[in-house]
mmCIF file of C-alpha atoms (C1' of nucleotides) in Angstrom:
data_model
loop_
_atom_site.group_PDB
_atom_site.id
_atom_site.type_symbol
_atom_site.label_atom_id
_atom_site.label_comp_id
_atom_site.label_asym_id
_atom_site.label_seq_id
_atom_site.Cartn_x
_atom_site.Cartn_y
_atom_site.Cartn_z
ATOM 1 C CA MET A 1 2.782 -102.833 -66.112
ATOM 2 C CA ILE A 2 1.971 -105.209 -63.321
ATOM 3 C CA GLU A 3 1.523 -103.605 -59.957
ATOM 4 C CA PHE A 4 3.493 -105.256 -57.262
ATOM 5 C CA ASN A 5 1.259 -106.620 -54.522
ATOM 6 C CA LYS A 6 2.797 -106.337 -51.105
ATOM 7 C CA LEU A 7 0.074 -108.292 -49.403
ATOM 8 C CA ASP A 8 0.486 -111.313 -51.660
ATOM 9 C CA LYS A 9 4.189 -111.312 -51.083
ATOM 10 C CA ALA A 10 3.650 -111.116 -47.341
ATOM 11 C CA LYS A 11 1.226 -114.013 -47.503
ATOM 12 C CA ASP A 12 3.749 -116.071 -49.429
ATOM 13 C CA LEU A 13 6.463 -115.338 -46.898
ATOM 14 C CA MET A 14 4.188 -116.253 -44.060
ATOM 15 C CA ALA A 15 2.908 -119.405 -45.748
ATOM 16 C CA ALA A 16 6.466 -120.615 -46.224
ATOM 17 C CA TYR A 17 7.272 -119.878 -42.612
ATOM 18 C CA LEU A 18 4.172 -121.675 -41.374
ATOM 19 C CA VAL A 19 4.974 -124.781 -43.369
ATOM 20 C CA LYS A 20 8.576 -124.793 -42.267
ATOM 21 C CA ASN A 21 7.564 -124.588 -38.619
ATOM 22 C CA ASN A 22 4.554 -126.875 -38.751
ATOM 23 C CA LEU A 23 2.160 -124.108 -37.872
ATOM 24 C CA LYS A 24 -1.404 -123.718 -39.005
ATOM 25 C CA THR A 25 -3.072 -120.956 -40.936
ATOM 26 C CA SER A 26 -5.631 -118.808 -39.232
ATOM 27 C CA GLN A 27 -8.357 -116.460 -40.336
ATOM 28 C CA ASN A 28 -7.589 -113.929 -37.629
ATOM 29 C CA ARG A 29 -3.903 -113.804 -38.394
ATOM 30 C CA ASN A 30 -4.603 -113.226 -42.062
ATOM 31 C CA ILE A 31 -6.814 -110.278 -41.231
ATOM 32 C CA ILE A 32 -4.189 -108.846 -38.884
ATOM 33 C CA LEU A 33 -1.613 -109.227 -41.637
ATOM 34 C CA ARG A 34 -3.766 -107.501 -44.236
ATOM 35 C CA THR A 35 -4.527 -104.666 -41.847
ATOM 36 C CA LEU A 36 -0.866 -104.126 -41.041
ATOM 37 C CA ILE A 37 0.311 -104.267 -44.637
ATOM 38 C CA ASN A 38 -2.452 -102.043 -45.969
ATOM 39 C CA SER A 39 -1.788 -99.406 -43.382
ATOM 40 C CA GLN A 40 1.066 -97.255 -44.560
ATOM 41 C CA GLU A 41 1.820 -95.997 -41.085
ATOM 42 C CA HIS A 42 4.001 -97.272 -38.308
ATOM 43 C CA LEU A 43 1.301 -98.661 -36.080
ATOM 44 C CA THR A 44 1.523 -99.454 -32.418
ATOM 45 C CA SER A 45 0.137 -102.784 -31.328
ATOM 46 C CA GLU A 46 -2.809 -100.955 -29.857
ATOM 47 C CA GLU A 47 -3.551 -99.019 -33.044
ATOM 48 C CA LEU A 48 -3.401 -102.239 -35.003
ATOM 49 C CA TYR A 49 -5.602 -103.939 -32.431
ATOM 50 C CA ASN A 50 -8.215 -101.212 -32.764
ATOM 51 C CA LEU A 51 -8.195 -101.430 -36.548
ATOM 52 C CA VAL A 52 -8.557 -105.195 -36.501
ATOM 53 C CA LYS A 53 -11.322 -104.928 -33.927
ATOM 54 C CA GLU A 54 -13.512 -103.250 -36.526
ATOM 55 C CA GLU A 55 -13.517 -106.529 -38.428
ATOM 56 C CA ILE A 56 -13.203 -108.978 -35.534
ATOM 57 C CA PRO A 57 -14.908 -107.285 -32.580
ATOM 58 C CA ASN A 58 -13.950 -109.920 -30.039
ATOM 59 C CA ILE A 59 -10.294 -110.250 -31.022
ATOM 60 C CA GLY A 60 -7.892 -110.310 -28.097
ATOM 61 C CA MET A 61 -4.850 -108.136 -27.694
ATOM 62 C CA ALA A 62 -2.744 -111.228 -27.103
ATOM 63 C CA THR A 63 -3.614 -112.497 -30.579
ATOM 64 C CA VAL A 64 -2.328 -109.287 -32.105
ATOM 65 C CA TYR A 65 0.912 -109.518 -30.152
ATOM 66 C CA ARG A 66 1.371 -113.155 -31.112
ATOM 67 C CA ALA A 67 0.759 -112.315 -34.765
ATOM 68 C CA LEU A 68 3.196 -109.410 -34.672
ATOM 69 C CA ARG A 69 5.923 -111.566 -33.229
ATOM 70 C CA LEU A 70 5.340 -114.096 -35.945
ATOM 71 C CA PHE A 71 5.451 -111.412 -38.648
ATOM 72 C CA CYS A 72 8.781 -110.206 -37.294
ATOM 73 C CA ASP A 73 10.086 -113.771 -37.306
ATOM 74 C CA CYS A 74 8.970 -114.178 -40.916
ATOM 75 C CA GLY A 75 10.709 -111.016 -42.001
ATOM 76 C CA ILE A 76 7.381 -109.426 -42.876
ATOM 77 C CA ALA A 77 7.514 -106.738 -40.245
ATOM 78 C CA ASN A 78 9.988 -104.855 -38.158
ATOM 79 C CA GLU A 79 9.621 -103.744 -34.581
ATOM 80 C CA LEU A 80 10.631 -100.147 -33.948
ATOM 81 C CA ASN A 81 11.300 -98.675 -30.527
ATOM 82 C CA PHE A 82 11.321 -94.941 -30.988
ATOM 83 C CA GLN A 83 10.377 -94.238 -27.448
ATOM 84 C CA LYS A 84 10.562 -96.262 -24.320
ATOM 85 C CA SER A 85 7.800 -98.718 -23.680
ATOM 86 C CA LYS A 86 5.766 -98.479 -26.826
ATOM 87 C CA SER A 87 6.740 -100.398 -29.891
ATOM 88 C CA ARG A 88 5.669 -99.597 -33.404
ATOM 89 C CA TYR A 89 5.701 -101.979 -36.323
ATOM 90 C CA GLU A 90 6.455 -101.370 -39.981
ATOM 91 C CA PRO A 91 5.985 -103.699 -42.935
ATOM 92 C CA LEU A 92 9.387 -104.672 -44.262
ATOM 93 C CA LEU A 93 8.659 -105.832 -47.768
ATOM 94 C CA ASP A 94 10.746 -104.683 -50.664
ATOM 95 C CA ILE A 95 12.048 -101.687 -48.965
ATOM 96 C CA LYS A 96 15.703 -101.043 -48.626
ATOM 97 C CA HIS A 97 17.050 -100.325 -45.227
ATOM 98 C CA HIS A 98 16.016 -96.845 -44.318
ATOM 99 C CA ASP A 99 16.264 -94.433 -41.469
ATOM 100 C CA HIS A 100 13.608 -92.408 -39.722
ATOM 101 C CA LEU A 101 13.004 -88.732 -39.194
ATOM 102 C CA ILE A 102 10.609 -88.491 -36.277
ATOM 103 C CA CYS A 103 8.726 -85.292 -35.565
ATOM 104 C CA LYS A 104 8.569 -84.667 -31.839
ATOM 105 C CA TYR A 105 5.452 -82.565 -32.183
ATOM 106 C CA CYS A 106 3.114 -84.437 -34.513
ATOM 107 C CA SER A 107 4.829 -87.841 -34.182
ATOM 108 C CA LYS A 108 4.967 -88.209 -37.955
ATOM 109 C CA VAL A 109 7.646 -90.582 -39.206
ATOM 110 C CA ILE A 110 9.460 -89.865 -42.463
ATOM 111 C CA GLU A 111 11.409 -92.689 -44.023
ATOM 112 C CA VAL A 112 14.687 -91.672 -45.563
ATOM 113 C CA CYS A 113 17.670 -93.342 -47.132
ATOM 114 C CA ASP A 114 21.220 -92.156 -47.616
ATOM 115 C CA GLU A 115 23.647 -94.490 -49.294
ATOM 116 C CA GLU A 116 26.658 -92.517 -48.199
ATOM 117 C CA ILE A 117 25.725 -92.715 -44.523
ATOM 118 C CA GLU A 118 25.153 -96.447 -44.930
ATOM 119 C CA ARG A 119 28.582 -96.822 -46.451
ATOM 120 C CA LEU A 120 30.281 -94.768 -43.748
ATOM 121 C CA GLN A 121 28.694 -96.941 -41.098
ATOM 122 C CA GLU A 122 30.402 -99.927 -42.609
ATOM 123 C CA VAL A 123 33.721 -98.120 -42.596
ATOM 124 C CA LEU A 124 33.146 -97.126 -38.991
ATOM 125 C CA THR A 125 32.367 -100.611 -37.767
ATOM 126 C CA GLU A 126 35.340 -102.070 -39.606
ATOM 127 C CA LYS A 127 37.558 -99.649 -37.751
ATOM 128 C CA TYR A 128 36.459 -101.290 -34.519
ATOM 129 C CA ASP A 129 36.573 -104.848 -35.872
ATOM 130 C CA PHE A 130 32.879 -104.926 -35.211
ATOM 131 C CA ILE A 131 30.619 -107.071 -37.366
ATOM 132 C CA MET A 132 27.469 -105.123 -38.105
ATOM 133 C CA GLU A 133 24.276 -107.134 -38.098
ATOM 134 C CA SER A 134 21.789 -104.300 -38.073
ATOM 135 C CA HIS A 135 21.655 -100.633 -37.399
ATOM 136 C CA LYS A 136 19.214 -97.870 -36.890
ATOM 137 C CA LEU A 137 19.461 -94.154 -37.297
ATOM 138 C CA GLU A 138 16.746 -92.027 -35.806
ATOM 139 C CA ILE A 139 16.667 -88.272 -36.155
ATOM 140 C CA TYR A 140 14.279 -86.404 -33.904
ATOM 141 C CA GLY A 141 13.108 -82.882 -34.516
ATOM 142 C CA LEU A 142 10.561 -80.668 -36.158
ATOM 143 C CA CYS A 143 8.967 -81.551 -39.475
ATOM 144 C CA LYS A 144 8.259 -79.045 -42.213
ATOM 145 C CA GLU A 145 4.567 -78.716 -41.387
ATOM 146 C CA CYS A 146 5.099 -78.266 -37.670
ATOM 147 C CA GLN A 147 7.625 -75.497 -38.270
ATOM 148 C CA THR A 148 4.900 -73.192 -39.527
ATOM 149 C CA ASN A 149 2.675 -73.782 -36.501
ATOM 150 C CA MET B 1 47.989 -80.104 -15.998
ATOM 151 C CA ILE B 2 44.744 -79.934 -14.136
ATOM 152 C CA GLU B 3 42.559 -82.953 -14.492
ATOM 153 C CA PHE B 4 39.048 -82.126 -15.411
ATOM 154 C CA ASN B 5 36.602 -83.233 -12.746
ATOM 155 C CA LYS B 6 33.368 -84.515 -14.193
ATOM 156 C CA LEU B 7 31.693 -84.926 -10.866
ATOM 157 C CA ASP B 8 32.261 -81.297 -9.860
ATOM 158 C CA LYS B 9 30.863 -80.124 -13.132
ATOM 159 C CA ALA B 10 27.834 -82.339 -12.683
ATOM 160 C CA LYS B 11 27.305 -81.000 -9.186
ATOM 161 C CA ASP B 12 27.462 -77.432 -10.496
ATOM 162 C CA LEU B 13 24.941 -78.185 -13.199
ATOM 163 C CA MET B 14 22.623 -79.783 -10.709
ATOM 164 C CA ALA B 15 23.022 -77.028 -8.129
ATOM 165 C CA ALA B 16 22.041 -74.439 -10.720
ATOM 166 C CA TYR B 17 19.037 -76.496 -11.718
ATOM 167 C CA LEU B 18 17.938 -76.954 -8.118
ATOM 168 C CA VAL B 19 18.122 -73.238 -7.400
ATOM 169 C CA LYS B 20 16.278 -72.357 -10.576
ATOM 170 C CA ASN B 21 13.466 -74.738 -9.703
ATOM 171 C CA ASN B 22 13.331 -74.105 -5.977
ATOM 172 C CA LEU B 23 14.340 -77.623 -5.138
ATOM 173 C CA LYS B 24 16.380 -78.766 -2.175
ATOM 174 C CA THR B 25 19.662 -80.594 -2.031
ATOM 175 C CA SER B 26 19.735 -84.114 -0.732
ATOM 176 C CA GLN B 27 22.364 -86.456 0.550
ATOM 177 C CA ASN B 28 20.913 -89.439 -1.271
ATOM 178 C CA ARG B 29 20.729 -87.687 -4.596
ATOM 179 C CA ASN B 30 24.358 -86.596 -4.301
ATOM 180 C CA ILE B 31 25.426 -90.153 -3.716
ATOM 181 C CA ILE B 32 23.376 -91.385 -6.648
ATOM 182 C CA LEU B 33 24.986 -88.706 -8.811
ATOM 183 C CA ARG B 34 28.493 -89.614 -7.758
ATOM 184 C CA THR B 35 27.819 -93.282 -8.354
ATOM 185 C CA LEU B 36 26.465 -92.642 -11.820
ATOM 186 C CA ILE B 37 29.257 -90.285 -12.840
ATOM 187 C CA ASN B 38 32.024 -92.449 -11.472
ATOM 188 C CA SER B 39 30.753 -95.497 -13.254
ATOM 189 C CA GLN B 40 32.012 -95.460 -16.796
ATOM 190 C CA GLU B 41 29.355 -97.844 -17.980
ATOM 191 C CA HIS B 42 25.880 -97.385 -19.285
ATOM 192 C CA LEU B 43 23.989 -98.454 -16.212
ATOM 193 C CA THR B 44 20.424 -99.561 -15.994
ATOM 194 C CA SER B 45 18.357 -98.077 -13.208
ATOM 195 C CA GLU B 46 18.599 -101.383 -11.412
ATOM 196 C CA GLU B 47 22.369 -101.609 -11.723
ATOM 197 C CA LEU B 48 22.666 -98.098 -10.372
ATOM 198 C CA TYR B 49 20.218 -98.942 -7.600
ATOM 199 C CA ASN B 50 22.319 -101.922 -6.565
ATOM 200 C CA LEU B 51 25.517 -99.873 -6.521
ATOM 201 C CA VAL B 52 23.937 -97.136 -4.458
ATOM 202 C CA LYS B 53 22.484 -99.701 -2.102
ATOM 203 C CA GLU B 54 25.998 -100.582 -0.973
ATOM 204 C CA GLU B 55 26.222 -97.122 0.529
ATOM 205 C CA ILE B 56 22.587 -96.544 1.426
ATOM 206 C CA PRO B 57 21.153 -99.971 2.196
ATOM 207 C CA ASN B 58 17.582 -98.810 2.602
ATOM 208 C CA ILE B 59 17.409 -96.623 -0.494
ATOM 209 C CA GLY B 60 14.261 -97.054 -2.544
ATOM 210 C CA MET B 61 14.107 -97.725 -6.250
ATOM 211 C CA ALA B 62 11.766 -94.772 -6.637
ATOM 212 C CA THR B 63 14.429 -92.428 -5.348
ATOM 213 C CA VAL B 64 16.830 -93.649 -7.988
ATOM 214 C CA TYR B 65 14.257 -93.141 -10.718
ATOM 215 C CA ARG B 66 13.411 -89.677 -9.438
ATOM 216 C CA ALA B 67 17.089 -88.770 -9.353
ATOM 217 C CA LEU B 68 17.682 -90.095 -12.855
ATOM 218 C CA ARG B 69 14.831 -88.062 -14.237
ATOM 219 C CA LEU B 70 16.243 -84.997 -12.591
ATOM 220 C CA PHE B 71 19.722 -85.685 -13.977
ATOM 221 C CA CYS B 72 18.257 -85.964 -17.457
ATOM 222 C CA ASP B 73 16.400 -82.693 -16.962
ATOM 223 C CA CYS B 74 19.649 -81.033 -15.832
ATOM 224 C CA GLY B 75 21.530 -82.251 -18.874
ATOM 225 C CA ILE B 76 23.788 -84.367 -16.672
ATOM 226 C CA ALA B 77 22.615 -87.689 -18.007
ATOM 227 C CA ASN B 78 21.035 -89.189 -21.042
ATOM 228 C CA GLU B 79 18.471 -91.947 -21.184
ATOM 229 C CA LEU B 80 19.230 -94.635 -23.741
ATOM 230 C CA ASN B 81 16.739 -97.171 -24.993
ATOM 231 C CA PHE B 82 18.729 -99.804 -26.787
ATOM 232 C CA GLN B 83 16.175 -102.452 -26.274
ATOM 233 C CA LYS B 84 12.533 -102.340 -25.481
ATOM 234 C CA SER B 85 11.587 -101.896 -21.856
ATOM 235 C CA LYS B 86 14.916 -101.371 -20.186
ATOM 236 C CA SER B 87 16.532 -97.974 -20.146
ATOM 237 C CA ARG B 88 20.192 -97.308 -19.598
ATOM 238 C CA TYR B 89 21.701 -94.010 -18.546
ATOM 239 C CA GLU B 90 24.961 -92.401 -19.561
ATOM 240 C CA PRO B 91 26.642 -89.326 -18.102
ATOM 241 C CA LEU B 92 26.563 -86.565 -20.671
ATOM 242 C CA LEU B 93 29.301 -84.221 -19.536
ATOM 243 C CA ASP B 94 31.882 -82.922 -21.927
ATOM 244 C CA ILE B 95 31.398 -85.598 -24.373
ATOM 245 C CA LYS B 96 30.585 -84.832 -27.928
ATOM 246 C CA HIS B 97 27.598 -86.478 -29.438
ATOM 247 C CA HIS B 98 28.499 -90.036 -30.149
ATOM 248 C CA ASP B 99 26.970 -93.160 -31.498
ATOM 249 C CA HIS B 100 26.867 -96.664 -30.093
ATOM 250 C CA LEU B 101 28.058 -100.034 -31.275
ATOM 251 C CA ILE B 102 26.129 -102.598 -29.276
ATOM 252 C CA CYS B 103 27.269 -106.197 -29.126
ATOM 253 C CA LYS B 104 24.280 -108.522 -29.240
ATOM 254 C CA TYR B 105 26.149 -111.288 -27.492
ATOM 255 C CA CYS B 106 27.966 -109.680 -24.564
ATOM 256 C CA SER B 107 25.887 -106.472 -24.453
ATOM 257 C CA LYS B 108 29.006 -104.344 -24.445
ATOM 258 C CA VAL B 109 28.514 -100.795 -25.680
ATOM 259 C CA ILE B 110 31.267 -99.070 -27.630
ATOM 260 C CA GLU B 111 31.029 -95.314 -28.038
ATOM 261 C CA VAL B 112 32.080 -94.043 -31.424
ATOM 262 C CA CYS B 113 32.068 -90.770 -33.252
ATOM 263 C CA ASP B 114 32.197 -89.988 -36.944
ATOM 264 C CA GLU B 115 32.164 -86.369 -38.003
ATOM 265 C CA GLU B 116 31.339 -87.187 -41.584
ATOM 266 C CA ILE B 117 28.238 -89.144 -40.650
ATOM 267 C CA GLU B 118 27.176 -86.298 -38.389
ATOM 268 C CA ARG B 119 27.573 -83.860 -41.259
ATOM 269 C CA LEU B 120 25.670 -86.033 -43.699
ATOM 270 C CA GLN B 121 22.791 -86.257 -41.265
ATOM 271 C CA GLU B 122 22.493 -82.503 -41.381
ATOM 272 C CA VAL B 123 22.494 -82.539 -45.158
ATOM 273 C CA LEU B 124 19.864 -85.267 -45.098
ATOM 274 C CA THR B 125 17.505 -83.448 -42.768
ATOM 275 C CA GLU B 126 17.836 -80.213 -44.710
ATOM 276 C CA LYS B 127 16.715 -82.053 -47.801
ATOM 277 C CA TYR B 128 13.420 -82.771 -46.040
ATOM 278 C CA ASP B 129 13.106 -79.303 -44.466
ATOM 279 C CA PHE B 130 13.347 -81.079 -41.162
ATOM 280 C CA ILE B 131 14.892 -79.324 -38.162
ATOM 281 C CA MET B 132 17.053 -81.816 -36.299
ATOM 282 C CA GLU B 133 16.953 -81.579 -32.527
ATOM 283 C CA SER B 134 18.660 -84.815 -31.675
ATOM 284 C CA HIS B 135 19.587 -88.060 -33.280
ATOM 285 C CA LYS B 136 20.836 -91.458 -32.431
ATOM 286 C CA LEU B 137 22.684 -94.052 -34.397
ATOM 287 C CA GLU B 138 22.877 -97.535 -33.001
ATOM 288 C CA ILE B 139 24.748 -100.317 -34.705
ATOM 289 C CA TYR B 140 24.083 -103.824 -33.473
ATOM 290 C CA GLY B 141 26.337 -106.748 -34.114
ATOM 291 C CA LEU B 142 29.269 -108.762 -32.914
ATOM 292 C CA CYS B 143 32.202 -107.170 -31.120
ATOM 293 C CA LYS B 144 35.818 -108.132 -31.694
ATOM 294 C CA GLU B 145 36.066 -110.293 -28.577
ATOM 295 C CA CYS B 146 32.848 -112.182 -29.239
ATOM 296 C CA GLN B 147 33.945 -113.009 -32.768
ATOM 297 C CA THR B 148 36.622 -115.332 -31.483
ATOM 298 C CA ASN B 149 34.235 -117.211 -29.191
ATOM 299 C "C1'" DG C 1 -7.821 -136.983 -33.453
ATOM 300 C "C1'" DT C 2 -3.934 -134.259 -32.869
ATOM 301 C "C1'" DT C 3 -2.036 -129.960 -32.374
ATOM 302 C "C1'" DG C 4 -1.825 -125.142 -33.237
ATOM 303 C "C1'" DT C 5 -4.752 -120.823 -32.280
ATOM 304 C "C1'" DT C 6 -7.685 -117.844 -29.547
ATOM 305 C "C1'" DG C 7 -9.831 -114.993 -25.853
ATOM 306 C "C1'" DC C 8 -9.692 -114.187 -21.317
ATOM 307 C "C1'" DA C 9 -7.579 -113.220 -17.186
ATOM 308 C "C1'" DA C 10 -3.640 -113.160 -14.638
ATOM 309 C "C1'" DA C 11 1.249 -112.390 -14.423
ATOM 310 C "C1'" DA C 12 5.404 -110.163 -15.559
ATOM 311 C "C1'" DG C 13 8.632 -106.431 -15.893
ATOM 312 C "C1'" DG C 14 9.921 -101.735 -15.860
ATOM 313 C "C1'" DT C 15 8.542 -97.266 -14.228
ATOM 314 C "C1'" DT C 16 5.588 -93.899 -11.803
ATOM 315 C "C1'" DT C 17 2.743 -92.116 -8.127
ATOM 316 C "C1'" DG C 18 0.213 -91.393 -3.524
ATOM 317 C "C1'" DC C 19 1.044 -90.858 0.988
ATOM 318 C "C1'" DA C 20 2.819 -90.330 5.508
ATOM 319 C "C1'" DT C 21 7.302 -89.398 7.381
ATOM 320 C "C1'" DG C 22 11.828 -87.380 7.256
ATOM 321 C "C1'" DT C 23 14.897 -83.579 6.121
ATOM 322 C "C1'" DA C 24 16.772 -79.179 4.204
ATOM 323 C "C1'" DT C 25 16.257 -74.303 4.276
ATOM 324 C "C1'" DA D 1 7.502 -73.542 9.694
ATOM 325 C "C1'" DT D 2 7.263 -74.618 4.973
ATOM 326 C "C1'" DA D 3 7.898 -77.513 1.305
ATOM 327 C "C1'" DC D 4 10.818 -80.741 -0.996
ATOM 328 C "C1'" DA D 5 12.766 -85.603 -0.617
ATOM 329 C "C1'" DT D 6 12.203 -90.367 0.738
ATOM 330 C "C1'" DG D 7 10.684 -95.292 1.400
ATOM 331 C "C1'" DC D 8 7.127 -98.157 0.892
ATOM 332 C "C1'" DA D 9 3.418 -100.063 -1.371
ATOM 333 C "C1'" DA D 10 0.256 -99.776 -4.770
ATOM 334 C "C1'" DA D 11 -0.784 -98.384 -9.359
ATOM 335 C "C1'" DC D 12 0.375 -98.138 -14.157
ATOM 336 C "C1'" DC D 13 1.374 -99.557 -18.861
ATOM 337 C "C1'" DT D 14 2.934 -102.544 -22.240
ATOM 338 C "C1'" DT D 15 3.756 -107.176 -23.261
ATOM 339 C "C1'" DT D 16 3.701 -112.154 -22.171
ATOM 340 C "C1'" DT D 17 1.827 -116.443 -20.518
ATOM 341 C "C1'" DG D 18 -1.372 -120.236 -18.634
ATOM 342 C "C1'" DC D 19 -5.374 -122.370 -19.647
ATOM 343 C "C1'" DA D 20 -9.608 -124.217 -21.365
ATOM 344 C "C1'" DA D 21 -12.276 -123.910 -25.556
ATOM 345 C "C1'" DC D 22 -11.988 -123.685 -30.518
ATOM 346 C "C1'" DA D 23 -10.396 -124.400 -35.235
ATOM 347 C "C1'" DA D 24 -7.226 -126.258 -38.868
ATOM 348 C "C1'" DC D 25 -5.192 -130.189 -40.853
#
DNA sequence: GTTGTTGCAAAAGGTTTGCATGTAT
DNA sequence: ATACATGCAAACCTTTTGCAACAAC
């Protein structure tokens, strides 16, 4: 059984995008990409910046932002806006659309998927002659662990 | 048939909140409240500020922000964050929880409600032993009118 | 050699806060 | 008379941008 390698797939996606847009490869961007993909969390730009800084001490915040925008354009990452004025980013590879349960107390994010809700959303939008391009469902509350505290 | 008066209800809610927290009434805040409630749109703070300015030319932006925070604390209004770094506010009175269809082209917001989706969200959260406190469903796409353009 | 990438600093954009003054109780 | 509300300006925080130096092709 061959283990699927997310990072390689991300690199391929990015390489194709770079070629298509006449952009150049860069060491820094590759490291930012690896750091984002290997982290299983939904990082803020600042968290990602701090992680990357361990490897590239003099990296600039702007470089991280520019890389993140490029990853979103490639389809490698997704920008999430759970709360005002602080974006988080999630790798997008080979995951179906999913929703988020967000714990208000520990800030943990649980990814969930419900086919029936997805289907009903389509029915709902059709009722309004609305063409759905994307959607997000966020449920805020108290996770299992925080309930005991 | 007596028409339900949203503004009066909002005023009552606010009055109770002010008393409970030893706050004072204010002319400006009342005008901001009326302007918000009477507008049926999802205003940004700036849009609200500009509307209020017609009545109180020298009103400050800070006053609008302070009022909006208070309205949210009262349960009179709800802060929406459809896109990064620009909040919109909707009056909350006597409306059931609802979701939003947001047109990416004309920025129109359609309020919708689907009981079945609401119910399935409860089932979903129970599956994860998650206690839901609030949730939001936002569907982005192309509204009926924009499809013909 | 040309052009994209980077770090830095400055700017931008939305929101909040400090402070002296005004206003409600 | 006390303490909250206000307008103004400055501060704040996240994100973007201009620019000269650097790196990839």
